[in-house]
mmCIF file of C-alpha atoms in Angstrom:
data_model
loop_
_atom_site.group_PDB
_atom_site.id
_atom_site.type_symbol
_atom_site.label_atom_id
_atom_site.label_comp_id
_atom_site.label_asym_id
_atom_site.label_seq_id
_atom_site.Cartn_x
_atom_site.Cartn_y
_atom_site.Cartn_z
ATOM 1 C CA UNK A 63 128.980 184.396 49.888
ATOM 2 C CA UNK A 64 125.477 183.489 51.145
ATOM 3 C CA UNK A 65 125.505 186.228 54.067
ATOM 4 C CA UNK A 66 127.882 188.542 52.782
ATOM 5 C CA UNK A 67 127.866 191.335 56.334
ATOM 6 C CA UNK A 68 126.476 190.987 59.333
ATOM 7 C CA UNK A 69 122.746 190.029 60.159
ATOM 8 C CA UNK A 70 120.249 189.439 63.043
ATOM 9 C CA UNK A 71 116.871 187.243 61.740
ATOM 10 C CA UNK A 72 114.086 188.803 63.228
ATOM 11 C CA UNK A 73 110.388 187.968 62.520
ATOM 12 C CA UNK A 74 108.566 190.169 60.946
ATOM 13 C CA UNK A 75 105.500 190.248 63.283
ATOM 14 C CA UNK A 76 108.392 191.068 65.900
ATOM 15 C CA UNK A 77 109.951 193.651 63.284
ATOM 16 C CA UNK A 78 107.109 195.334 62.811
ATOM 17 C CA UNK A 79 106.636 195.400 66.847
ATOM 18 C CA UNK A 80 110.013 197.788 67.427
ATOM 19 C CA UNK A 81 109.531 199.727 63.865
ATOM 20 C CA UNK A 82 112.207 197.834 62.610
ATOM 21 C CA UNK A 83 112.267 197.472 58.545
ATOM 22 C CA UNK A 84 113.765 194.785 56.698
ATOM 23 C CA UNK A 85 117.471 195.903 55.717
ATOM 24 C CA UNK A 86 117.551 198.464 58.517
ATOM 25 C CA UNK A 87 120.850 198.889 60.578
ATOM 26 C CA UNK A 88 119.975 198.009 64.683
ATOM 27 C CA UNK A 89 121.450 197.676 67.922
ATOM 28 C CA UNK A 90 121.406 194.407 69.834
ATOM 29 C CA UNK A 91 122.176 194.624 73.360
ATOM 30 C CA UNK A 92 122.485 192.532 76.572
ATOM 31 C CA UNK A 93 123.528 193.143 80.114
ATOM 32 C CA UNK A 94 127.078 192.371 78.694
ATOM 33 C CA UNK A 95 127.164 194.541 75.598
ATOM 34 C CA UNK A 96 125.919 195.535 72.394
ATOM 35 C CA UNK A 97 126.588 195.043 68.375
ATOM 36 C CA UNK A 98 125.012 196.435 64.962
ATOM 37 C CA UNK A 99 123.907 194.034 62.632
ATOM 38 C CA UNK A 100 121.503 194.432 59.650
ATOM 39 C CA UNK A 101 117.441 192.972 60.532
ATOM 40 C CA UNK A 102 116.307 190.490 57.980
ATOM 41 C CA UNK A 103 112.728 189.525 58.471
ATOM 42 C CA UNK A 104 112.093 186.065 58.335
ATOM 43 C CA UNK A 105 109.609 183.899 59.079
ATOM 44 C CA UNK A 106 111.348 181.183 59.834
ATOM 45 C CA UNK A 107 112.242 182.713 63.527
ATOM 46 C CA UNK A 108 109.542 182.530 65.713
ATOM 47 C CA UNK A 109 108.219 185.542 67.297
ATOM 48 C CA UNK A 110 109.567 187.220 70.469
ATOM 49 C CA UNK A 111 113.166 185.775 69.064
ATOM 50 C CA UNK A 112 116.866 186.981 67.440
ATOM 51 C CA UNK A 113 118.921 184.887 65.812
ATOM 52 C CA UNK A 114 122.425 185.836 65.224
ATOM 53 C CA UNK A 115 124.848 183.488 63.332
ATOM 54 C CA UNK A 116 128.253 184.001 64.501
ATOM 55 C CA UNK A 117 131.827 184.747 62.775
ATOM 56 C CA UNK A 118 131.302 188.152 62.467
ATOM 57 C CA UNK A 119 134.588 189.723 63.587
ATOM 58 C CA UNK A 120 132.814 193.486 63.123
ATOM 59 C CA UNK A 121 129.785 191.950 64.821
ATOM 60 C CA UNK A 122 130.959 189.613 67.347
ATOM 61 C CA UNK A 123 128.104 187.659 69.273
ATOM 62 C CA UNK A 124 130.293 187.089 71.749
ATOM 63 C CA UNK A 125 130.339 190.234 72.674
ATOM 64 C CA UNK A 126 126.694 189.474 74.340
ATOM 65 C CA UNK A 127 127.304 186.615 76.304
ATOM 66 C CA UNK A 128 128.252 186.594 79.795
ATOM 67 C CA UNK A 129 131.455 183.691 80.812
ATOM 68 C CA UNK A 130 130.128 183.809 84.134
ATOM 69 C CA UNK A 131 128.873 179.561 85.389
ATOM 70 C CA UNK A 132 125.301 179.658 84.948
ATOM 71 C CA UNK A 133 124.798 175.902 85.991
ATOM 72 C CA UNK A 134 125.329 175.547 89.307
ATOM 73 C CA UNK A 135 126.044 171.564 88.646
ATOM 74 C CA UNK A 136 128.788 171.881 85.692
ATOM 75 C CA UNK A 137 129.555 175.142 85.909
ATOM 76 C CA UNK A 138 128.572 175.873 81.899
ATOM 77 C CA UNK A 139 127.965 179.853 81.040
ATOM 78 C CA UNK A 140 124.739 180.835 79.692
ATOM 79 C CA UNK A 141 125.881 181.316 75.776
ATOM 80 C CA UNK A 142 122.973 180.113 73.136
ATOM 81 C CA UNK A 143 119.574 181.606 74.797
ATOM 82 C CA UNK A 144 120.234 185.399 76.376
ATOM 83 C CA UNK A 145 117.310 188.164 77.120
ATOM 84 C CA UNK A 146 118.322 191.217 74.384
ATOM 85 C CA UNK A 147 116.929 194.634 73.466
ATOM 86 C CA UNK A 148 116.681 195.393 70.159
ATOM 87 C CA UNK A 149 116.515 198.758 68.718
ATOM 88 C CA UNK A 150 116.543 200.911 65.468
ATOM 89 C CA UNK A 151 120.346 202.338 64.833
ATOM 90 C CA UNK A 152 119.718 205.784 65.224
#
């Protein structure tokens, strides 16, 4: 009930930085691939930074992430820190 669609927490200094607007449709994309999620400006995310909460079946962070071992010791993928472009939806 709290986040009723999907959402990407940007800061607004950062917002402001790719002419994106608070409530505005964008594109998040990685190497991997890319998802739409409505910008909400926050604060609270430092700037330079996205934060997507997952469970977003329309949305799917996973989508992003690459399965491929990142840690050459254990053998873990790279899943909670990834570079990203972020863009107005046109």
């Amino acid at each position: 009930k709290g986040a009723p669609e999907p959402r990407v927490e940007i800061n607004p200094v950062t917002a402001a930085k790719y002419h994106i607007g608070n409530g505005e449709m964008v594109v998040v994309e990685t190497k991997k691939g890319a998802i739409e999620l409505k910008a909400e400006a926050t604060a609270d995310i430092p700037p330079g930074v996205v934060c997507i909460p997952h469970g977003w079946a329309q949305a799917n962070v996973n989508l992003l992430t690459d399965e491929t071992a990142a840690d050459p010791i254990i053998g873990y993928p790279q899943l909670k820190g990834l570079l990203c472009r972020i863009s107005r939806k046109d």
